[in-house]
Short mmCIF file of C-alpha atoms in Angstrom, two decimals:
data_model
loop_
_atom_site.label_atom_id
_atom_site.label_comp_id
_atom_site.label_asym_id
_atom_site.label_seq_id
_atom_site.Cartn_x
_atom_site.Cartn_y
_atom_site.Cartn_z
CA UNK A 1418 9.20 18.88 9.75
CA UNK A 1419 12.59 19.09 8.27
CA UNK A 1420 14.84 16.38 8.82
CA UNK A 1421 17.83 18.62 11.19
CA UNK A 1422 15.23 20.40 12.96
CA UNK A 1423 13.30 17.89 14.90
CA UNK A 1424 17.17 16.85 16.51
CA UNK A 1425 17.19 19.62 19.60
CA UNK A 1426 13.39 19.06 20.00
CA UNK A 1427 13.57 15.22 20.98
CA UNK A 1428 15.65 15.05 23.66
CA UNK A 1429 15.43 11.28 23.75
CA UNK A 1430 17.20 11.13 20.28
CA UNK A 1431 20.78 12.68 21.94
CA UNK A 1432 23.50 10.57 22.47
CA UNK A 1433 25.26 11.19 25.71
CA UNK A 1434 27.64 12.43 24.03
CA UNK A 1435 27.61 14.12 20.46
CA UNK A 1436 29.57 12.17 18.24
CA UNK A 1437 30.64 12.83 15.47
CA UNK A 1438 32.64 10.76 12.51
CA UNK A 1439 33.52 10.24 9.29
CA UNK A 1440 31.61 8.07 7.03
CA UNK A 1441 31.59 7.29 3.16
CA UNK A 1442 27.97 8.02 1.64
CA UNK A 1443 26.35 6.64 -1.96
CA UNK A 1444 28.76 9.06 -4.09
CA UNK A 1445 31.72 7.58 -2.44
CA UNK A 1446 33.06 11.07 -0.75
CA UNK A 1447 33.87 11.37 2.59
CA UNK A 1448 32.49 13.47 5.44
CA UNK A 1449 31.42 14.22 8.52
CA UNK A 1450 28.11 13.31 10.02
CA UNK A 1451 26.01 13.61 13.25
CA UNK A 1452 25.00 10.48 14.95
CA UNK A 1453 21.98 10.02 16.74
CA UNK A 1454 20.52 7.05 18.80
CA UNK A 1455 16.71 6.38 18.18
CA UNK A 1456 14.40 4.26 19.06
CA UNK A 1457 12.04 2.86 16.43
CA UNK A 1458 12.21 4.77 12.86
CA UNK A 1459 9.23 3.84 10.19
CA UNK A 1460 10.89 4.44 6.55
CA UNK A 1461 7.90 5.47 4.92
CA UNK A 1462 4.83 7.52 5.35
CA UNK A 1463 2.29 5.56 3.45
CA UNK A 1464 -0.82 4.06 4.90
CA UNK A 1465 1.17 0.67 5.98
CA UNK A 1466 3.72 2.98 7.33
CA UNK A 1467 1.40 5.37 9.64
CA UNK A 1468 -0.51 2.15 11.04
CA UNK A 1469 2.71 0.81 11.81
CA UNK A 1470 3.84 4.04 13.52
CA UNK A 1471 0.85 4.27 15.12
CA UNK A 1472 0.27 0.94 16.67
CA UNK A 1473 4.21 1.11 17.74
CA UNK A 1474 3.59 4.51 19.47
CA UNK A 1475 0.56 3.33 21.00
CA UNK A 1476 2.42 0.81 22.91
CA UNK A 1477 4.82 2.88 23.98
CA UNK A 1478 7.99 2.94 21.25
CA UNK A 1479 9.51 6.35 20.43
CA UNK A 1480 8.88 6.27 16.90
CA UNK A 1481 10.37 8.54 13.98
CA UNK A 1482 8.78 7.83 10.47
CA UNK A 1483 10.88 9.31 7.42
CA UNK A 1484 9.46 9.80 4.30
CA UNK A 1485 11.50 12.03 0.84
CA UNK A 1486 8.09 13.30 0.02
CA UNK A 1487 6.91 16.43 1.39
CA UNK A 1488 3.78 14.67 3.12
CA UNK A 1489 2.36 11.24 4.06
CA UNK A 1490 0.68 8.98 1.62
CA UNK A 1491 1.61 10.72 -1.36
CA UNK A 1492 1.91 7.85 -3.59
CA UNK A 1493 0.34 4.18 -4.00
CA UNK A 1494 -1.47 4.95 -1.01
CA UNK A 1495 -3.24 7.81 -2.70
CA UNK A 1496 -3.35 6.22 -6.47
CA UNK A 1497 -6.11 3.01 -5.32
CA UNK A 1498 -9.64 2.42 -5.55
CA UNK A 1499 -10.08 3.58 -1.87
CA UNK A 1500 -11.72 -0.07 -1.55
CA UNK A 1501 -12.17 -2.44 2.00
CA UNK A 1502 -11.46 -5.78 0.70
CA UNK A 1503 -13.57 -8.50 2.16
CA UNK A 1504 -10.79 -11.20 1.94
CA UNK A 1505 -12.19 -13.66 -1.21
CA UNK A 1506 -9.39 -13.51 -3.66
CA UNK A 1507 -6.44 -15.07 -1.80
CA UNK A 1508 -5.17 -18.44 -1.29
CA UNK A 1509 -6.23 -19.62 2.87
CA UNK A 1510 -3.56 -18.99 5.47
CA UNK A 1511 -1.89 -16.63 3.27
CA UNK A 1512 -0.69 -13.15 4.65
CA UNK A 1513 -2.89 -11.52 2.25
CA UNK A 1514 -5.69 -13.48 3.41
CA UNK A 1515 -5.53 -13.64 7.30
CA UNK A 1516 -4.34 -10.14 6.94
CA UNK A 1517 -7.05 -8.65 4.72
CA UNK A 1518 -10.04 -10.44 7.14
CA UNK A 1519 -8.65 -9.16 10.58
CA UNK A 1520 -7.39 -5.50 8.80
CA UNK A 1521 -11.18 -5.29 7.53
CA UNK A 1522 -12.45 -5.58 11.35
CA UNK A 1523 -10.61 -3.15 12.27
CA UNK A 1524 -10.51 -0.71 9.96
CA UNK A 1525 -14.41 -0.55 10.23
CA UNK A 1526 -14.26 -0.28 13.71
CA UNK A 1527 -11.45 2.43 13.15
CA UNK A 1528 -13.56 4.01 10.57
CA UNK A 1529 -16.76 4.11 12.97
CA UNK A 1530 -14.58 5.26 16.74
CA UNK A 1531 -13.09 8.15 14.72
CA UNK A 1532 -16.03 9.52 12.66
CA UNK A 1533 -14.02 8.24 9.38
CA UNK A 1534 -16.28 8.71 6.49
CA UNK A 1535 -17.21 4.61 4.94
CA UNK A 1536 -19.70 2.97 3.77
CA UNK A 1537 -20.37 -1.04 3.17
CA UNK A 1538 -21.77 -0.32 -0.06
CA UNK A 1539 -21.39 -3.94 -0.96
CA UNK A 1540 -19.53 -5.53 -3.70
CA UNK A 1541 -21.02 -8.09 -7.06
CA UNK A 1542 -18.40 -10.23 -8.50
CA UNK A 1543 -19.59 -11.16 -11.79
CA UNK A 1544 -19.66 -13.86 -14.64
CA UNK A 1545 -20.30 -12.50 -17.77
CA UNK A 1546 -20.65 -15.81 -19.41
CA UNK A 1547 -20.72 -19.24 -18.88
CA UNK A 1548 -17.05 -20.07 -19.15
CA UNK A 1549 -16.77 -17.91 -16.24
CA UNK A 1550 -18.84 -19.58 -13.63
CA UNK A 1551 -16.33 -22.13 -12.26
CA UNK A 1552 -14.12 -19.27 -11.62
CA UNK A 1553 -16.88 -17.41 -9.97
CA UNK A 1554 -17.42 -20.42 -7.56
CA UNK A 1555 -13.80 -21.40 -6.34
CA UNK A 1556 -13.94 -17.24 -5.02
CA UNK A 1557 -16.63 -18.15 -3.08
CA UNK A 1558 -15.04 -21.58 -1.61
CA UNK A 1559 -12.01 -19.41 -0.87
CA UNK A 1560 -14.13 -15.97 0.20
CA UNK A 1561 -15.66 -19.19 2.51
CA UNK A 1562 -12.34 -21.01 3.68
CA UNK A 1563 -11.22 -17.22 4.60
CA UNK A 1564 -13.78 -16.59 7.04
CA UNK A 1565 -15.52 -13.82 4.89
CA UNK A 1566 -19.08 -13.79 6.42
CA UNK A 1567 -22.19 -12.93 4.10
CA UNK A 1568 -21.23 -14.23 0.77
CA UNK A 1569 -24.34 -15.48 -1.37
CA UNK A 1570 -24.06 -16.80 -4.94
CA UNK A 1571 -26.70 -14.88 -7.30
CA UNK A 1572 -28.26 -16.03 -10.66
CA UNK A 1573 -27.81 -13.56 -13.28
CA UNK A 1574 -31.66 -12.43 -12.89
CA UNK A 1575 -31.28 -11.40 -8.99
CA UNK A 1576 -27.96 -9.63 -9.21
CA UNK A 1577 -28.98 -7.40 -12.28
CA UNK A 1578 -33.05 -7.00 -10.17
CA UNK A 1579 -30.43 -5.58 -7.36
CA UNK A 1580 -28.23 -3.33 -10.36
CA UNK A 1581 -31.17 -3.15 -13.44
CA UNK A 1582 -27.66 -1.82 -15.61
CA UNK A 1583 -25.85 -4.48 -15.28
CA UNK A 1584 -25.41 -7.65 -17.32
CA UNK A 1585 -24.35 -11.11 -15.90
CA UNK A 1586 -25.28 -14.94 -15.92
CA UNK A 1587 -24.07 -15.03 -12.49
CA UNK A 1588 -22.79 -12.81 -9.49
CA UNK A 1589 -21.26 -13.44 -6.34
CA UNK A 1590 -22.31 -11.02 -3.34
CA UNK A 1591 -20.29 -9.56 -1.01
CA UNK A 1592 -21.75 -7.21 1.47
CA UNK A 1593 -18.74 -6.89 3.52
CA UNK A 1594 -17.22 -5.14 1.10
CA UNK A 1595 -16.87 -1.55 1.01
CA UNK A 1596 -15.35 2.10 0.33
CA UNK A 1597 -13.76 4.92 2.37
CA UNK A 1598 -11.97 8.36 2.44
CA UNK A 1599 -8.06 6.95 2.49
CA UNK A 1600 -6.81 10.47 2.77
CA UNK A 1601 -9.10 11.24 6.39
CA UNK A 1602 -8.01 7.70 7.25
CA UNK A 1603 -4.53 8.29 6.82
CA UNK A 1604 -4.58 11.87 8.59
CA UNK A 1605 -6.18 10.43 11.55
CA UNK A 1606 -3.61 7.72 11.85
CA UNK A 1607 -1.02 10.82 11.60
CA UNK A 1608 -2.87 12.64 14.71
CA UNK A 1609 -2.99 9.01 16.47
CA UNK A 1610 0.70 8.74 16.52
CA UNK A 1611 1.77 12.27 16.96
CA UNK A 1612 -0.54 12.22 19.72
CA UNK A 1613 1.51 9.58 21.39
CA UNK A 1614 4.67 11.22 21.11
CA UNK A 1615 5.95 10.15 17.28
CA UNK A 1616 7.60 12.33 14.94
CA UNK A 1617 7.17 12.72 11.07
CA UNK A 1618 9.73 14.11 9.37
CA UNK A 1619 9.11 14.87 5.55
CA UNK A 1620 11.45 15.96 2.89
CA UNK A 1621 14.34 12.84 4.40
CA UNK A 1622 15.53 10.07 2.36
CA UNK A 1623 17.19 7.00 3.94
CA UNK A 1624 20.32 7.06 1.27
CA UNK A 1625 21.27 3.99 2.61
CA UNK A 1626 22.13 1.22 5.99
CA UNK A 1627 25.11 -0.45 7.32
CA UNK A 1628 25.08 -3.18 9.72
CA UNK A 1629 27.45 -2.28 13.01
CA UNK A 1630 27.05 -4.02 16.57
CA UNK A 1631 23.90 -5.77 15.45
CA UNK A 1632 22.32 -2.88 14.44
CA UNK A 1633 20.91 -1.06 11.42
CA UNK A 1634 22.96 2.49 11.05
CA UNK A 1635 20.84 4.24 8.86
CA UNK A 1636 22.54 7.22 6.28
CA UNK A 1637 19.48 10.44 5.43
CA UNK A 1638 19.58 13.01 3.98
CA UNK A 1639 17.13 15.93 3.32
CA UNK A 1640 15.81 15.35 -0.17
CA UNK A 1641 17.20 17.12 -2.92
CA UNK A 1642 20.14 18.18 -0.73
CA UNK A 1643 23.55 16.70 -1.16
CA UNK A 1644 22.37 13.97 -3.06
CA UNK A 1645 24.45 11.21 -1.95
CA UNK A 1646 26.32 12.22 1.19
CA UNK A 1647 24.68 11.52 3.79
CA UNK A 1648 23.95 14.95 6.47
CA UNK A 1649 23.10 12.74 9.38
CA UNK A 1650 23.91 8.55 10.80
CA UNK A 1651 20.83 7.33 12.89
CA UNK A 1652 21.28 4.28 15.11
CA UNK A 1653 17.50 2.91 15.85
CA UNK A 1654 16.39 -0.15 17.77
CA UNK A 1655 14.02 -1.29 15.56
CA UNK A 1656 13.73 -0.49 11.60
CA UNK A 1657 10.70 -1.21 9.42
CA UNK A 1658 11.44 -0.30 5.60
CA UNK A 1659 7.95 0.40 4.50
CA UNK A 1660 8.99 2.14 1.54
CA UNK A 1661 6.70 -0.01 -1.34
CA UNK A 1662 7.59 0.92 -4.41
CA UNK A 1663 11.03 1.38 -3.50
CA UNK A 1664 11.69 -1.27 -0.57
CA UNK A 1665 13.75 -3.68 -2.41
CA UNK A 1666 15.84 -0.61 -4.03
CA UNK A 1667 16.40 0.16 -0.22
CA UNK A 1668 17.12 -2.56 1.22
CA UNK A 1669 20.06 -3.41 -1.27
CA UNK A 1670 21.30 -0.57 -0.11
CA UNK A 1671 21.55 -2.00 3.39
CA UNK A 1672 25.05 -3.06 3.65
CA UNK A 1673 25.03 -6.42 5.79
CA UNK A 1674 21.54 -7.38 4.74
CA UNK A 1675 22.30 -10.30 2.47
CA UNK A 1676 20.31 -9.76 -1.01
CA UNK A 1677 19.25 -12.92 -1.03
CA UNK A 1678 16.48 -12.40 0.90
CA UNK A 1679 15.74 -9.40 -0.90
CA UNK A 1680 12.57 -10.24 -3.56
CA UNK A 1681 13.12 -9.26 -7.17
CA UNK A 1682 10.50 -6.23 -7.79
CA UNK A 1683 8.07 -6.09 -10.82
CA UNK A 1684 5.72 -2.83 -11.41
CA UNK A 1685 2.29 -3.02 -13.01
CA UNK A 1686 0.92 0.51 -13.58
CA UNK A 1687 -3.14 0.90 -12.80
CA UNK A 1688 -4.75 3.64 -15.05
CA UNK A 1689 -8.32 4.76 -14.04
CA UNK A 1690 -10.74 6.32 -15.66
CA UNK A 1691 -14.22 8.68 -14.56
CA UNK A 1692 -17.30 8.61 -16.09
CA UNK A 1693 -19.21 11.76 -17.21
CA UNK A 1694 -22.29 12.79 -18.62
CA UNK A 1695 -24.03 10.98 -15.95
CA UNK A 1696 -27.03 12.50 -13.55
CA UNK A 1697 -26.60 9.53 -11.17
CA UNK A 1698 -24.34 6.49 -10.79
CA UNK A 1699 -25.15 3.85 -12.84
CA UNK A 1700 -24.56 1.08 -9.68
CA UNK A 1701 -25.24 1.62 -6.07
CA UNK A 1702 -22.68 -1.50 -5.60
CA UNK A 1703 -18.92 -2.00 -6.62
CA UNK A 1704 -19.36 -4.09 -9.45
CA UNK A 1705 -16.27 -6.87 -10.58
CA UNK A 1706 -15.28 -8.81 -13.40
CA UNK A 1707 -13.77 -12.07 -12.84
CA UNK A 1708 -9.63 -11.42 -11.99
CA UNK A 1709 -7.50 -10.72 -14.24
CA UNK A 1710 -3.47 -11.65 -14.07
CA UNK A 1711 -2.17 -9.25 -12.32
CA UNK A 1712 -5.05 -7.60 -11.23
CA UNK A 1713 -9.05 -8.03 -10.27
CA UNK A 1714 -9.82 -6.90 -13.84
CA UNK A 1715 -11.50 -3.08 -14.56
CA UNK A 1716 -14.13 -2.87 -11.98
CA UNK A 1717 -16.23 0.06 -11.29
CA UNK A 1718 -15.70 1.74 -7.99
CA UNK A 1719 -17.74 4.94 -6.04
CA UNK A 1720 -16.27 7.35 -3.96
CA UNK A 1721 -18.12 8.83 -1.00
CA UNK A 1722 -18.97 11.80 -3.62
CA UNK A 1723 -21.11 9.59 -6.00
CA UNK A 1724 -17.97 9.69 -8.56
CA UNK A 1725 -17.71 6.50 -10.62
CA UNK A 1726 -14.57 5.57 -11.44
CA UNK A 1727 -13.66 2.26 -14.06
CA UNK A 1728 -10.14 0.30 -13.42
CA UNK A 1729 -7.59 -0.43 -13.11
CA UNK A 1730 -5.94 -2.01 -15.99
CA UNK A 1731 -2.62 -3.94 -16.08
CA UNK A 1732 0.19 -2.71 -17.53
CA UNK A 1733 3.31 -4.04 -17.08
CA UNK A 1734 6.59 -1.64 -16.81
CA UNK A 1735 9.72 -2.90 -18.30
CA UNK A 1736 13.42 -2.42 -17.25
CA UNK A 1737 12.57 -0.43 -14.35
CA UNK A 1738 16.11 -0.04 -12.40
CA UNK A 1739 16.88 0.39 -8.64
CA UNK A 1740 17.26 3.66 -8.86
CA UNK A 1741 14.18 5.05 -10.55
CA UNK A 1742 12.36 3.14 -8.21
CA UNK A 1743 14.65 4.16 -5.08
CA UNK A 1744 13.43 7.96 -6.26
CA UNK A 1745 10.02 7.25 -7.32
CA UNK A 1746 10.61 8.04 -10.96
CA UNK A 1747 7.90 6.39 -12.17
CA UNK A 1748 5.40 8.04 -15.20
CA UNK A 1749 2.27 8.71 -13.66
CA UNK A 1750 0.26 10.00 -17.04
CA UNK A 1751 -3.36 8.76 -18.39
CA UNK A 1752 -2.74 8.14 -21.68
CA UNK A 1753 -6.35 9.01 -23.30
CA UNK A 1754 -5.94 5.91 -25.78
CA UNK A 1755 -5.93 3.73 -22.92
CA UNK A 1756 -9.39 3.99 -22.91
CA UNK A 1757 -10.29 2.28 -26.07
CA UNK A 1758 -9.31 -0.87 -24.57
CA UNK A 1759 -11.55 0.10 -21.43
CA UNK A 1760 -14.62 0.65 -23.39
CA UNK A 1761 -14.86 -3.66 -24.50
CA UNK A 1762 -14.32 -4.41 -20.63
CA UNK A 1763 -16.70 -2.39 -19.20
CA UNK A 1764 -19.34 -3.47 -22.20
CA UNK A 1765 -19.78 -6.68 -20.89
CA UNK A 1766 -21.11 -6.21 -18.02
CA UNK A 1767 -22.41 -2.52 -18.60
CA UNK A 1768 -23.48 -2.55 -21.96
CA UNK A 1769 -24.97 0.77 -21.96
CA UNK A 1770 -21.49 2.36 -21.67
CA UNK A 1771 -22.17 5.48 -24.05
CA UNK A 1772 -19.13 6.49 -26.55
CA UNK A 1773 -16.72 9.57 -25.25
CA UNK A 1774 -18.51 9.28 -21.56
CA UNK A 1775 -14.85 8.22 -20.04
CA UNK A 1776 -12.36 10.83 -18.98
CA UNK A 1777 -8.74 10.46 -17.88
CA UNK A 1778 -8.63 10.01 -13.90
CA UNK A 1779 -5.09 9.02 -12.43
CA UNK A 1780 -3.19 5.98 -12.08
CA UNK A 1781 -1.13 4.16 -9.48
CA UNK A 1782 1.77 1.73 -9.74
CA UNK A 1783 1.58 -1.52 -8.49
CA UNK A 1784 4.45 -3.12 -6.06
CA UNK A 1785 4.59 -6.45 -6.97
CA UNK A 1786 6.26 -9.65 -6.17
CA UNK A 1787 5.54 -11.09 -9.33
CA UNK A 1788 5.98 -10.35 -12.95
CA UNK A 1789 3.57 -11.18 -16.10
CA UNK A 1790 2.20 -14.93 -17.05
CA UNK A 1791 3.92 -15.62 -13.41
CA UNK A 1792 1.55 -16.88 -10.22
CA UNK A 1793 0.38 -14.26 -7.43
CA UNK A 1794 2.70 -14.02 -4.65
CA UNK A 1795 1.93 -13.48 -0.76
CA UNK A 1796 3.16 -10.45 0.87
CA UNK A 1797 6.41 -10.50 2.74
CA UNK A 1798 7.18 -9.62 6.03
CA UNK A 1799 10.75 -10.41 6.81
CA UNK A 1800 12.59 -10.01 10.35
CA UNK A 1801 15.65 -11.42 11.81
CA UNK A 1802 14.61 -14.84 12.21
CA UNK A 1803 14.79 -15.00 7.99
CA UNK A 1804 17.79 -12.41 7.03
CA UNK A 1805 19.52 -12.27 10.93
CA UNK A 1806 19.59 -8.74 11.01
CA UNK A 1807 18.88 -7.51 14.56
CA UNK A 1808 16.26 -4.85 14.72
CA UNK A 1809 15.17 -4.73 10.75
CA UNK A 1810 11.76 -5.80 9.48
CA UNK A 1811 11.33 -5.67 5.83
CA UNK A 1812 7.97 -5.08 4.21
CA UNK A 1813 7.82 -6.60 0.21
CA UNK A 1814 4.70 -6.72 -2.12
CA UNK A 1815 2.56 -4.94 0.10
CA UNK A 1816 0.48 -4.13 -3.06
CA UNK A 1817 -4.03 -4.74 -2.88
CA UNK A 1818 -5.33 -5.23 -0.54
CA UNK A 1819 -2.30 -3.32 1.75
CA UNK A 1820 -4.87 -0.40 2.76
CA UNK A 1821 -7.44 -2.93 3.97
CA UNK A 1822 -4.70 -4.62 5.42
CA UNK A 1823 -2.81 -2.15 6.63
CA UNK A 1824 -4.19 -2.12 10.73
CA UNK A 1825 -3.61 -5.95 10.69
CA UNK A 1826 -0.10 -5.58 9.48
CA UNK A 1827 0.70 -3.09 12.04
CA UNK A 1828 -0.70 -4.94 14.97
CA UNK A 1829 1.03 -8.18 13.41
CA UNK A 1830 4.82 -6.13 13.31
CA UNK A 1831 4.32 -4.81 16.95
CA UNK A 1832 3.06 -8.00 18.04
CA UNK A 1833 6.04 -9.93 16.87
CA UNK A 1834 8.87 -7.51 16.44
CA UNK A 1835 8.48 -4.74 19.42
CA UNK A 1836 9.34 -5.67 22.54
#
């Protein structure tokens, strides 16, 4: 729905009174712009952001999610390995961690009330070499101090009896873990909250936020129209700025919000790649190497179609400014010749990788906290009680495992911000 046109349909958005004022946008110009009083508005139509604007209309919030794409989960939310997490890799009591075990209960549960297409497929960590084994048992002490149920520890003969083309000393089983169809998950979630009364509107970008009264006065615009000047001033109750790649980029622009709270942003771009000239998957499990920095290392993933799918790598993107990330300019390419450095990774614990049998898939991008040869960071969910701004919540580094995550995150922000 276009950004202007939803105004006469919601009623409850009207002010009293129209008003109307004059306020100075991004390019510095002065005009005039409609104000409108709102109750809840979700920046950001990504699978974080529809849980979020689900669970909030669910309990009764008038909710209006923006988003300057021209649909939901149009980027990191459609660039992933489409993976449920079981909750090993992260440090106990962390977001990530609590987050990651309660999202995973309910996104099965989700999955299996609304006919969601899954399957817990099951997941082999693996040690390709001695070296690797102590690595391979601190995830299972922390799979264990997480509350992951199931995990077994597998000498290298049992794990590759269970996948015959594999090649490992030693595996660590997880059959919690899983795959499903992000794109049916994330339309559902859509019907969910239009169902209960929210509103999408596509093609808007929040240009930027002043602080007035105690409240967040957010500046949109349609995208691609009158890039910065703002067309229309929205006063909500409650904000979340789910906007991943570009959260940090937006909430600079949030005049009042003190950027000390605001989390420098690194980018680590995830290529995949598919593999052909195949009859049948080579693993009925997800199969993967020992973590990597930055990421859990080039794994191989299925989709619900049989499709096997290797990554994704790391690769970190330098001198990335506010803006490019504010607009999503980010370079989404598969380079072919990122492959040659695929072909050693896979090798060791799929030997029988043929030559030429991987084709360019797609790639994501990475929202991270963090930036190379640093230590993993926790998400971030920020509200008043850390930057004092009434009515904001701030959502930083919601990078893997944010899908698996995603229900748990939303119950957590209406839990604790929505009255």
């Amino acid at each position: 729905m276009k950004m202007l046109a939803y105004l006469g349909r919601r009623k409850w958005m009207r002010l009293s009174t129209p008003t109307w004022r004059f306020v100075r946008g991004v390019s510095g110009v002065a005009e005039t712009v409609a104000k409108e009083r709102v109750d809840a508005v979700v920046i950001g139509a990504g699978v974080v952001g529809l849980a979020v604007a689900r669970e909030l209309s669910l309990r009764g919030r008038e909710v209006l999610i923006l988003d300057a794409a021209s649909s939901f989960g149009t980027v990191t939310s459609s660039r992933n390995s489409e993976v449920v997490h079981a909750g090993i890799y992260y440090p106990p009591n962390s977001l990530k961690a609590k987050f990651c075990v309660r999202g995973r209960e309910l996104l099965y549960r989700y999955c299996s009330e609304y006919e969601i297409p899954h399957k817990k497929i099951g997941k082999l960590i693996v040690a390709t070499g001695s070296s690797e084994i102590p690595k391979l048992d601190l995830l299972m002490h922390l799979g264990t101090l997480n509350g992951v149920s199931g995990l077994r520890m597998l000498e290298g003969f049992d794990a590759m009896r269970m996948e015959p083309q594999l090649r490992c000393v030693k595996a660590l089983l997880s059959p919690e873990s899983g795959i499903l169809d992000t794109h049916s998950f994330m339309l559902s979630l859509v019907g969910e909250a239009e169902n209960n009364h929210a509103t999408f509107s596509y093609n808007t970008v929040v240009l930027n936020g002043r602080v007035e009264e105690k409240k967040m006065h957010l500046f949109v615009s349609e995208t691609g129209m009158c890039e910065g000047e703002a067309q229309l001033e929205l006063i909500p109750n409650l904000v979340v700025n789910s906007a991943g790649l570009g959260a940090q980029a937006l909430a600079k622009r949030f005049q009042g919000l003190d950027h000390r709270f605001v989390p420098s942003s690194h980018y680590a771009r995830g290529c995949y790649f598919t593999l052909s000239g195949t009859k049948s998957p080579p693993f009925n499990k997800l199969v993967y190497p020992i973590p990597e920095e930055g990421g859990l290392g080039v794994h191989v993933t299925l989709d619900l179609n049989g499709l096997v799918k290797f990554g994704p790598d790391v690769e970190w993107i330098e001198c990335t400014d506010d803006q490019s990330s504010f607009l999503n300019k980010f370079d989404y390419r598969v380079k072919t010749h990122r492959a040659e450095k695929f072909y050693p990774e896979i090798r060791k614990y799929y030997p029988d990788l043929k030559d030429g049998s991987l084709e360019p898939g797609y790639s994501g991008i990475r929202p991270k906290l963090s930036g190379p040869k640093q230590p993993p960071t926790d998400f971030v969910i920020q509200g008043e009680e850390t930057h004092g701004v009434p009515g904001l919540v701030n959502l930083f580094g919601i990078e893997s495992p944010g899908l698996t995550s995603s229900l748990a995150i939303a119950e957590h922000i209406a839990n604790k911000f929505s009255r």
